[in-house]
CSV table of C-alpha atoms and ligand atoms in Angstrom, one decimal:
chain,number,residue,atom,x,y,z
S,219,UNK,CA,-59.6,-42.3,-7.7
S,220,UNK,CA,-56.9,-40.5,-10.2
S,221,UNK,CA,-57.0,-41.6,-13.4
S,222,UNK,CA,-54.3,-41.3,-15.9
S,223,UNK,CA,-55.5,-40.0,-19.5
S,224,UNK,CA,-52.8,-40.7,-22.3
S,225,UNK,CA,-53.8,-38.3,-25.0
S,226,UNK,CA,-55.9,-36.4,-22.9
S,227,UNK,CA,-56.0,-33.5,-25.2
S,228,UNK,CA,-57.0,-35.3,-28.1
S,229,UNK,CA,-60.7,-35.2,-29.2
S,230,UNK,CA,-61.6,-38.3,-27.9
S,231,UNK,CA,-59.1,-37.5,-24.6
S,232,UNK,CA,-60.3,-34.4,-23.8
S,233,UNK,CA,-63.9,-35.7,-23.9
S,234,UNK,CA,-62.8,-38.5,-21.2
S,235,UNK,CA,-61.5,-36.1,-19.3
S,236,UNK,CA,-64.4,-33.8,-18.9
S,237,UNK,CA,-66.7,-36.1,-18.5
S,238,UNK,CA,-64.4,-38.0,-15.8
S,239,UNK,CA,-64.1,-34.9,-14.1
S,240,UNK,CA,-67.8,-34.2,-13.7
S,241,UNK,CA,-68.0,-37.2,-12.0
S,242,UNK,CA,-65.3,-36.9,-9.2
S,243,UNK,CA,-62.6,-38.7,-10.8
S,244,UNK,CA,-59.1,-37.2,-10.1
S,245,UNK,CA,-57.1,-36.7,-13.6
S,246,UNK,CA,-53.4,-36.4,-14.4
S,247,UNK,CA,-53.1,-35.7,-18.4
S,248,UNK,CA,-49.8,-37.1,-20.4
S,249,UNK,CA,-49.6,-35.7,-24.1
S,250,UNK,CA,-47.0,-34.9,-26.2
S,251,UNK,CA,-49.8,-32.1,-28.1
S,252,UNK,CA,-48.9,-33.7,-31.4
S,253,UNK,CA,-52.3,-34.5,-32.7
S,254,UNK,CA,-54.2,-32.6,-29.2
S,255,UNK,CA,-54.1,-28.9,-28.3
S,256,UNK,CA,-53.0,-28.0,-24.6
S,257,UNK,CA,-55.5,-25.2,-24.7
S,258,UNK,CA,-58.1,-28.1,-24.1
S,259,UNK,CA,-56.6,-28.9,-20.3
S,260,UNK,CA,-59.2,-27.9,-17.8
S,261,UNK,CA,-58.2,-26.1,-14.6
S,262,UNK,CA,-57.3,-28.6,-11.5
S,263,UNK,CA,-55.8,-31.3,-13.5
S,264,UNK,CA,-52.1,-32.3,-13.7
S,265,UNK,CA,-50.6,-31.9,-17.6
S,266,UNK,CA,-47.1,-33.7,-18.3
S,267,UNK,CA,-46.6,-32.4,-21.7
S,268,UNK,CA,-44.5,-35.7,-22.6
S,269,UNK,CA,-44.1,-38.8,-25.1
S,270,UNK,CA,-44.9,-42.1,-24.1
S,271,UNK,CA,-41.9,-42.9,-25.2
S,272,UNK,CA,-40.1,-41.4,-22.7
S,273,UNK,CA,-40.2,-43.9,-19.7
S,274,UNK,CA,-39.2,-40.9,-17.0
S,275,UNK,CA,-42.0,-39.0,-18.7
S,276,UNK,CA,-44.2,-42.0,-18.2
S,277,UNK,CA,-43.3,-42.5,-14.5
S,278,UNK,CA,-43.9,-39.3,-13.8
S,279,UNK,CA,-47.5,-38.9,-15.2
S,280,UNK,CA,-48.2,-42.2,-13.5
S,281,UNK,CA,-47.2,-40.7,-10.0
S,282,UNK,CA,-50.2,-41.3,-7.8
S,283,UNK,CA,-52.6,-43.0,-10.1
S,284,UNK,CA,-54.8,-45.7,-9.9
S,285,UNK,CA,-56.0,-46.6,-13.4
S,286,UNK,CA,-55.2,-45.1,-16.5
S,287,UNK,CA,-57.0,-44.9,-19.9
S,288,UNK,CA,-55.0,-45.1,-23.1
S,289,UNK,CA,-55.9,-42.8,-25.7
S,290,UNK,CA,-52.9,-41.7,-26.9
S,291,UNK,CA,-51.8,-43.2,-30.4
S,292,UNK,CA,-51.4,-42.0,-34.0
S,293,UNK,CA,-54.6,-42.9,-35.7
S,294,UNK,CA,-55.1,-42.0,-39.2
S,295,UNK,CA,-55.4,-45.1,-41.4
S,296,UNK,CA,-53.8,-43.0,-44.7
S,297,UNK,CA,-50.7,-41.8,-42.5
S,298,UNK,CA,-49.9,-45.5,-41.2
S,299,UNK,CA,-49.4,-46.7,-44.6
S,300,UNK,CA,-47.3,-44.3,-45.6
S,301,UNK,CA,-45.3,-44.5,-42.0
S,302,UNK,CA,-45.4,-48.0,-40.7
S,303,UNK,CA,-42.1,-47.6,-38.3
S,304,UNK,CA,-43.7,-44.2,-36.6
S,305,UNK,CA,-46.9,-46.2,-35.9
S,306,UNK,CA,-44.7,-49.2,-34.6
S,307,UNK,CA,-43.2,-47.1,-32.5
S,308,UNK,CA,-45.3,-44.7,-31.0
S,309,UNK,CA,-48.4,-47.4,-30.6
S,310,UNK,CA,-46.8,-50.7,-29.8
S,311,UNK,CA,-43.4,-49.3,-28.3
S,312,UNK,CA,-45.1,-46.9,-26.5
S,313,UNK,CA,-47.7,-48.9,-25.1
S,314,UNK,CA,-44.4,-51.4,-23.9
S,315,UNK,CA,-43.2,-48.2,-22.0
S,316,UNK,CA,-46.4,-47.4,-20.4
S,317,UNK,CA,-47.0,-51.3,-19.1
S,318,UNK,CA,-43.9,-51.5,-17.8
S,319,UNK,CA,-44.1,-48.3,-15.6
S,320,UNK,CA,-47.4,-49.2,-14.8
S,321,UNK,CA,-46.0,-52.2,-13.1
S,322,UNK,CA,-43.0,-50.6,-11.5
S,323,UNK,CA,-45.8,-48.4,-9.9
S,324,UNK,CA,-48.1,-51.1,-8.9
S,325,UNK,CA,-51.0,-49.8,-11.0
S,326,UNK,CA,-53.1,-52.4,-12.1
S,327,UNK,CA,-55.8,-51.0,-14.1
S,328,UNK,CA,-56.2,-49.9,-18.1
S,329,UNK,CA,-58.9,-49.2,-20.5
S,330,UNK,CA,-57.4,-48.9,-23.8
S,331,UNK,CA,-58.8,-47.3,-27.0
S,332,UNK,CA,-58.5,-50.1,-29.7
S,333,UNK,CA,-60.5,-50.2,-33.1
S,334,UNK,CA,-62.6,-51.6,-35.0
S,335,UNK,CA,-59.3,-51.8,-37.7
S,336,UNK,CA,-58.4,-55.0,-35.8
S,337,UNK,CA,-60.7,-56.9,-37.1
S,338,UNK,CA,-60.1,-55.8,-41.0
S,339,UNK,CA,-62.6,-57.0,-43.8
S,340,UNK,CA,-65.1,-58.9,-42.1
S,341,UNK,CA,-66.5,-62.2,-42.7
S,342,UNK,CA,-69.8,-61.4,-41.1
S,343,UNK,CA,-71.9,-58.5,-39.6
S,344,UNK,CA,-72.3,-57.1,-37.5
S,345,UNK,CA,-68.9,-57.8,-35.8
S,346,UNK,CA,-69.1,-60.1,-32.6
S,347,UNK,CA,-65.6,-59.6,-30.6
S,348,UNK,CA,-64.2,-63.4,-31.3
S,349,UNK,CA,-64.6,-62.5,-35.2
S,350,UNK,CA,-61.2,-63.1,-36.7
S,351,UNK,CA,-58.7,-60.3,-36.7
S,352,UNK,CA,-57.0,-59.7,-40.2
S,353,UNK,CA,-56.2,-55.6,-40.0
S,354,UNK,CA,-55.7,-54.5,-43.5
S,355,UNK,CA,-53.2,-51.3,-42.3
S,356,UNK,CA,-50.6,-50.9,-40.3
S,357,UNK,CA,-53.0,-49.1,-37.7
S,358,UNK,CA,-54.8,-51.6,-37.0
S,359,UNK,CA,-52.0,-53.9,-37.0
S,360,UNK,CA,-50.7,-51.8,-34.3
S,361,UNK,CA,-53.9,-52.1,-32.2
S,362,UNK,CA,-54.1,-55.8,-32.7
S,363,UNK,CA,-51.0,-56.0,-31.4
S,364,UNK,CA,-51.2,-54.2,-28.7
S,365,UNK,CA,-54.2,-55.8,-27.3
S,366,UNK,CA,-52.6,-58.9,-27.6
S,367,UNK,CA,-49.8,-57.3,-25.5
S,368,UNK,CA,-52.5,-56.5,-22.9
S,369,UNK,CA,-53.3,-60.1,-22.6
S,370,UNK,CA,-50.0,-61.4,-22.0
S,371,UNK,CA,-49.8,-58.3,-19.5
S,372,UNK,CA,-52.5,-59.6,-17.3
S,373,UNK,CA,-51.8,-63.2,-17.5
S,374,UNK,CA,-48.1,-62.9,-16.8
S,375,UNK,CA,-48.4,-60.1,-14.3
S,376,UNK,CA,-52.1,-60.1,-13.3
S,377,UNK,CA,-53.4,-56.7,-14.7
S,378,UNK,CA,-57.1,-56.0,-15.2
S,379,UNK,CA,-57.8,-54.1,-18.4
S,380,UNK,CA,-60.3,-53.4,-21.2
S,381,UNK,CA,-59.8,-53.0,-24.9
S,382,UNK,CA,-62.7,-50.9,-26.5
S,383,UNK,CA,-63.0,-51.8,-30.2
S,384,UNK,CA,-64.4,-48.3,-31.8
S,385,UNK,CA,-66.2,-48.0,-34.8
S,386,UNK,CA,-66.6,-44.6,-36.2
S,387,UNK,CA,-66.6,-41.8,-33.4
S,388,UNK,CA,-68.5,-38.8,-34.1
S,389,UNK,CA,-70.4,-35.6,-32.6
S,390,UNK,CA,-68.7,-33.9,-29.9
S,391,UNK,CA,-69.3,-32.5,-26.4
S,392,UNK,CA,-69.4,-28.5,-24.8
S,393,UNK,CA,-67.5,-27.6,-21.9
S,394,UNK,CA,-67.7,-24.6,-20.3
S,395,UNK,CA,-64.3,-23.5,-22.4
S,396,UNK,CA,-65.7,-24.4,-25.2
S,397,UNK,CA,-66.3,-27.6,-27.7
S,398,UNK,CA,-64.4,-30.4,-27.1
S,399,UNK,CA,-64.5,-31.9,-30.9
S,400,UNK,CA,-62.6,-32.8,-34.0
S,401,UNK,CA,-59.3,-30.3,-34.8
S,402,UNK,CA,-57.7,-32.5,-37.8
S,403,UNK,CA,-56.3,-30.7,-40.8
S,404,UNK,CA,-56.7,-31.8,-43.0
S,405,UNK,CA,-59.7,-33.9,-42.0
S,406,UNK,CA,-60.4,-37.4,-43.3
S,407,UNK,CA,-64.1,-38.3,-41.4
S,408,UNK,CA,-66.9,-38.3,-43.4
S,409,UNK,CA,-69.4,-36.2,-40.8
S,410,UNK,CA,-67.2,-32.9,-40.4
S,411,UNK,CA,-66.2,-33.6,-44.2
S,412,UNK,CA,-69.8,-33.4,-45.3
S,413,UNK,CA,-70.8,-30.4,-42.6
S,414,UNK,CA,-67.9,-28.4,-44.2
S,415,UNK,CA,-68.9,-29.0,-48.5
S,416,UNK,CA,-69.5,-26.4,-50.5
S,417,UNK,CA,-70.3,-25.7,-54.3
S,418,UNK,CA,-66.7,-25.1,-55.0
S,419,UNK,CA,-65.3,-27.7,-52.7
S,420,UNK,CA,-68.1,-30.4,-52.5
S,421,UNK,CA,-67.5,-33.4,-50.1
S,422,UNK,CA,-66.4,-36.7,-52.1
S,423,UNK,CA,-68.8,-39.7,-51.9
S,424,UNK,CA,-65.8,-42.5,-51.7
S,425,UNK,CA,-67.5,-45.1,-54.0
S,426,UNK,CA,-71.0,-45.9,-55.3
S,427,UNK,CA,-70.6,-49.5,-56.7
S,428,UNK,CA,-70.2,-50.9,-53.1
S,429,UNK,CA,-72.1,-53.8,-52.9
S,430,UNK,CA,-74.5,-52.4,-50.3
S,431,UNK,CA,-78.4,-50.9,-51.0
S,432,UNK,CA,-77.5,-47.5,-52.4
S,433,UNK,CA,-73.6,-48.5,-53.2
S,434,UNK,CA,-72.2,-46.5,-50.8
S,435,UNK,CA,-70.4,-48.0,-47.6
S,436,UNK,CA,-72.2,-48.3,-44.5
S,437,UNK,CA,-70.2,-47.8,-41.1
S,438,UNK,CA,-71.4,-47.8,-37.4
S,439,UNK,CA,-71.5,-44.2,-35.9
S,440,UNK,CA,-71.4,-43.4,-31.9
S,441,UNK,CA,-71.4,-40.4,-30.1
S,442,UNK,CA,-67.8,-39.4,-28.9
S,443,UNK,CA,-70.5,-39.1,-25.1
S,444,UNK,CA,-71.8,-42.4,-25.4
S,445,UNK,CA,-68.3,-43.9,-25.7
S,446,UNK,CA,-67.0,-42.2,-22.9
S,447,UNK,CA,-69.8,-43.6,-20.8
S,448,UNK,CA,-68.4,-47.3,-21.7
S,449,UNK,CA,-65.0,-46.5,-20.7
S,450,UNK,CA,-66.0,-45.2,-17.4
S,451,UNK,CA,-68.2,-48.3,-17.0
S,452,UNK,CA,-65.7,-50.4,-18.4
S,453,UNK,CA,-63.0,-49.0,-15.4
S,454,UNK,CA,-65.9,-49.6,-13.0
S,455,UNK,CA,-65.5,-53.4,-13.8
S,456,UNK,CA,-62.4,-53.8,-13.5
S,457,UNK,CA,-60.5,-55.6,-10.4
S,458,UNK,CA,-60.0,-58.7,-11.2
S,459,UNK,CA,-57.3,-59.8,-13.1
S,460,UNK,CA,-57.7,-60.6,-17.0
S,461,UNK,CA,-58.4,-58.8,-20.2
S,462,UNK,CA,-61.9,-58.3,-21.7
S,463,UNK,CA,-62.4,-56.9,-25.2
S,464,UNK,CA,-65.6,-55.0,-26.1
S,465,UNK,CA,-66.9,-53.6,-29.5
S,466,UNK,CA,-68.0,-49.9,-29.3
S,467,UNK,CA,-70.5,-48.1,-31.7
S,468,UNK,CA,-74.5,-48.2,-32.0
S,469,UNK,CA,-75.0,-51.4,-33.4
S,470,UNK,CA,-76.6,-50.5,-36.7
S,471,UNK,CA,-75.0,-48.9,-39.9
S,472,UNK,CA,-75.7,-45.3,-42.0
S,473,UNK,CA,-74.5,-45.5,-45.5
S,474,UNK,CA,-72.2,-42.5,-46.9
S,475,UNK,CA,-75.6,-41.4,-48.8
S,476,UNK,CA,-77.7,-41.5,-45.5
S,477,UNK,CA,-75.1,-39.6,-43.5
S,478,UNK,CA,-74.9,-37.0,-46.0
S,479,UNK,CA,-78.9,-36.5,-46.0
S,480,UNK,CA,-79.1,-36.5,-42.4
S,481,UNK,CA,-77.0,-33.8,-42.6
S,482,UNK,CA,-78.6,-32.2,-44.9
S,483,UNK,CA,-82.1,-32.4,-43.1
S,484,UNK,CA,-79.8,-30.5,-40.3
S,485,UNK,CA,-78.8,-27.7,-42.4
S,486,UNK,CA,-82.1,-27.2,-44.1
S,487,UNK,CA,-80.6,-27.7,-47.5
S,488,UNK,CA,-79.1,-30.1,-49.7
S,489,UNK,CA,-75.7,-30.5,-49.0
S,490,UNK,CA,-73.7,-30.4,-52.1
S,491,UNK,CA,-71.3,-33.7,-53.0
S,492,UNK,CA,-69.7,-35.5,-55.6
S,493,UNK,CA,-69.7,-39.4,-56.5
S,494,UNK,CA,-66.3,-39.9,-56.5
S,495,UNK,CA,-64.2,-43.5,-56.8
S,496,UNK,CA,-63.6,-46.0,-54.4
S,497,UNK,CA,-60.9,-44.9,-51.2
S,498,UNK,CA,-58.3,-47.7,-50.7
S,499,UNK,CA,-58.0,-49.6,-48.1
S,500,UNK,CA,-62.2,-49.1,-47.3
S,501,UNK,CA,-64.4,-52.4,-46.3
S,502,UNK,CA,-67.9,-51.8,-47.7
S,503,UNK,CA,-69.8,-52.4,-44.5
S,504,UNK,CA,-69.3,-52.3,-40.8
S,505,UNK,CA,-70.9,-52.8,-38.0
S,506,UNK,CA,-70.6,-53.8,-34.7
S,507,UNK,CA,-72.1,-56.0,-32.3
S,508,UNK,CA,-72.5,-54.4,-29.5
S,509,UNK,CA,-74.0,-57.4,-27.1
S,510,UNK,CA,-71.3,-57.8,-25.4
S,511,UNK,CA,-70.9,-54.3,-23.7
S,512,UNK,CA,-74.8,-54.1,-23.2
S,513,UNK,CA,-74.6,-57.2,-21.0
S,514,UNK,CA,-71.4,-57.0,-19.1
S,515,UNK,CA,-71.2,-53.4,-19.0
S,516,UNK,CA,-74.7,-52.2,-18.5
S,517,UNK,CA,-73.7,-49.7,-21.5
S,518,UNK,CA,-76.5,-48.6,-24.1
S,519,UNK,CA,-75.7,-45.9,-26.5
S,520,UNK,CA,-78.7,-43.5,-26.5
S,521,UNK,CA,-77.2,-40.5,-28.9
S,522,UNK,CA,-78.7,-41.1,-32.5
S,523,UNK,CA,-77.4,-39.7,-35.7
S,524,UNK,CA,-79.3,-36.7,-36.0
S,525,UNK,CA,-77.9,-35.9,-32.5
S,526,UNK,CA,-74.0,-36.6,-33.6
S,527,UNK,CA,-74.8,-34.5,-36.5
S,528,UNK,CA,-76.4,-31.5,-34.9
S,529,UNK,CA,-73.6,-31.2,-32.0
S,530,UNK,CA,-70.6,-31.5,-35.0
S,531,UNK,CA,-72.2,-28.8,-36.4
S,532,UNK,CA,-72.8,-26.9,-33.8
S,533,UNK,CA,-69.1,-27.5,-32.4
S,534,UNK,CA,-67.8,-26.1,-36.3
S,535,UNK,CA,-70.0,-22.8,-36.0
C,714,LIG,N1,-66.0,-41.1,-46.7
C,714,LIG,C1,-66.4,-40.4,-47.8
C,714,LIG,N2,-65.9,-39.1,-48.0
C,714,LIG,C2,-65.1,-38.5,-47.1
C,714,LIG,C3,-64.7,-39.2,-46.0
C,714,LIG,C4,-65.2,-40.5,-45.8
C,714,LIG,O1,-67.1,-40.9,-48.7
C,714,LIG,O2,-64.7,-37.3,-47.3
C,714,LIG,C5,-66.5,-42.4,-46.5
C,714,LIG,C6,-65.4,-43.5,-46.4
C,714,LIG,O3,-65.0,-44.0,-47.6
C,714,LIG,C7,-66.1,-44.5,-45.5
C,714,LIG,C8,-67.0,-43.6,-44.6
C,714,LIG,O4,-67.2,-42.4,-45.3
C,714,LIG,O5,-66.8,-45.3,-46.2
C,714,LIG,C9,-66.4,-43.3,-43.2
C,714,LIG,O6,-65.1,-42.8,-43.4
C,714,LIG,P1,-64.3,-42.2,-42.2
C,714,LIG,O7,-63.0,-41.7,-42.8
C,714,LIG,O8,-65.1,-41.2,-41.5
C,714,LIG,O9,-64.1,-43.4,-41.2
C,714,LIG,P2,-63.5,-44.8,-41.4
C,714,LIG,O10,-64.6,-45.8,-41.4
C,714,LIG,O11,-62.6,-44.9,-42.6
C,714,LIG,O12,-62.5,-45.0,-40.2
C,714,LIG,C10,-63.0,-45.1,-38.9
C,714,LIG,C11,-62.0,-44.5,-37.9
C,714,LIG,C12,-60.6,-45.3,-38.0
C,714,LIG,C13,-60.9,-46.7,-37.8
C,714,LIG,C14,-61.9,-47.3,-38.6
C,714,LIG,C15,-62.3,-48.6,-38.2
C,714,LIG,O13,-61.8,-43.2,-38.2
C,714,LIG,O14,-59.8,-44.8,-37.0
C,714,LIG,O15,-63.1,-46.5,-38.5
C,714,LIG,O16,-62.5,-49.4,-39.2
C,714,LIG,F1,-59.7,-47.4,-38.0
């Protein structure tokens, strides 16, 4: 089977793409290398360096596939605030472009990499998949709506797809060319944040009057592996038509306090921070349930923390 990975050199991409590879899967790669780095292409897989908004682009990375994944996207929650009309654009728009071709080309099958920012502040936790949706950025306005284009895609025109909710992604896997992990500058995420502090440039700690044991947020960390796993279980299952929407992370929370000692136990010392206030935009606790994936997809994430902070570190060294 050839799969086509949008964003394929993108951390989370290029991850897919390994670890499809390594199983027999066929790939074909379409990035445009804003956010990704080429250098991460492996040998024997076709690369269309090209923007999902270009629909000839599009058709052309879709020749001779049978099922994509859909990583490509911008992403950062800060930068979607600030650009609401690029995020429009390049998620929903390009998405539009993508389904279309897809259907000129008879290709029935999608996985697509949506977020936990669907769902916004929520109600209740952990986070079952029918909670209510109410992103509080543009970003994950822009998921929200394209899974709800996904739906209307596969009841209109009979497409079977997946939309993976993730929480917070982390650790990072080692090809044979190297780590496949993290390359944002500057970076926002709290683990590579906290594995790069110093004395002189201590990590911030985003808030400590959260209403949460030791005030700090609490979020839902999964190994960049383990997610990969669900998407390749979650293309297994597909076939017949319809949409099915699955939350992604480990199903229990680290506060910004834990994650920083767990790192800390790593390193052997005490890694030095700074109780700073509140980031905007942040919901105090999230955390997924991940039921749903467990049962339907077989999935079980079996990478803890310590292990998602050992391979970041070792992928930074
Ligand atoms: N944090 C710090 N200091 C930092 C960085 C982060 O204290 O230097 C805190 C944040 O305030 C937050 C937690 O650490 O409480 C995690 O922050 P991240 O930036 O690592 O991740 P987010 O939870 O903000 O965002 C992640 C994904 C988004 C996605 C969101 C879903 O990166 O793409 O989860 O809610 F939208």
């Amino acid at each position: 089977m050839r799969v086509l990975v949008t964003g394929g050199t993108g951390y989370i991409g290029s991850t897919a793409v390994e670890i499809l590879l390594g199983q027999g899967f066929e790939i074909s790669i379409l990035d445009d290398c804003s956010m990704g780095h080429a250098d991460t292409v492996p040998a024997g897989v076709r690369f269309i360096q090209g923007s999902l908004l270009n629909a000839a682009e599009v058709a052309d990375a879709l020749a001779g596939c049978d099922a994509v994944m859909h990583f490509a996207g911008k992403s950062l929650v800060g930068e979607s605030v600030e650009k609401p009309d690029l995020y429009h654009s390049v998620n929903v728009d390009g998405t539009r472009i993508l389904l279309d071709e897809m259907r000129k080309q008879s290709i029935t099958k999608i996985v697509f990499s949506s977020s936990a920012a669907t769902y916004g502040e929520p109600k209740v936790v952990p986070i079952l998949e029918t909670a209510e949706t109410n992103p509080t950025n543009p970003y994950g306005a822009t998921k929200l709506a394209i899974d709800h284009m996904i739906t209307k895609e596969a009841s209109e025109h009979g497409i079977s797809a997946a939309s993976l909710r993730y929480f917070n992604v982390a650790g990072a896997l080692k090809a044979d060319r190297g780590w496949l992990a993290e390359r944002h500058n500057p970076e926002t995420h709290l683990i590579p944040n906290v594995l790069c502090s110093t004395q002189a440039n201590p990590v911030k700690i985003f808030g400590t009057d959260w209403p949460t044991a030791d005030g700090t947020c609490i979020r839902d960390y999964v190994h960049v592996i383990d997610l990969i796993d669900a998407h390749i279980k979650a293309l297994n299952s597909l076939g017949a038509a319809g949409h099915e929407i699955y939350n992604l992370g480990s199903g229990s929370g680290y506060s910004v306090r834990e994650v920083v000692k767990a790192a800390s136990d790593a390193i052997g010392h005490q890694i030095p921070f700074v109780d700073s206030p509140r980031r905007a935009g942040d919901p105090a606790v999230l955390i997924a349930d991940i039921s749903k994936a467990k049962r339907m997809l077989a999935w079980e994430p079996t990478r803890d923390m310590t292990t998602m902070v050992a391979d970041t570190l070792n992928s930074m060294a």
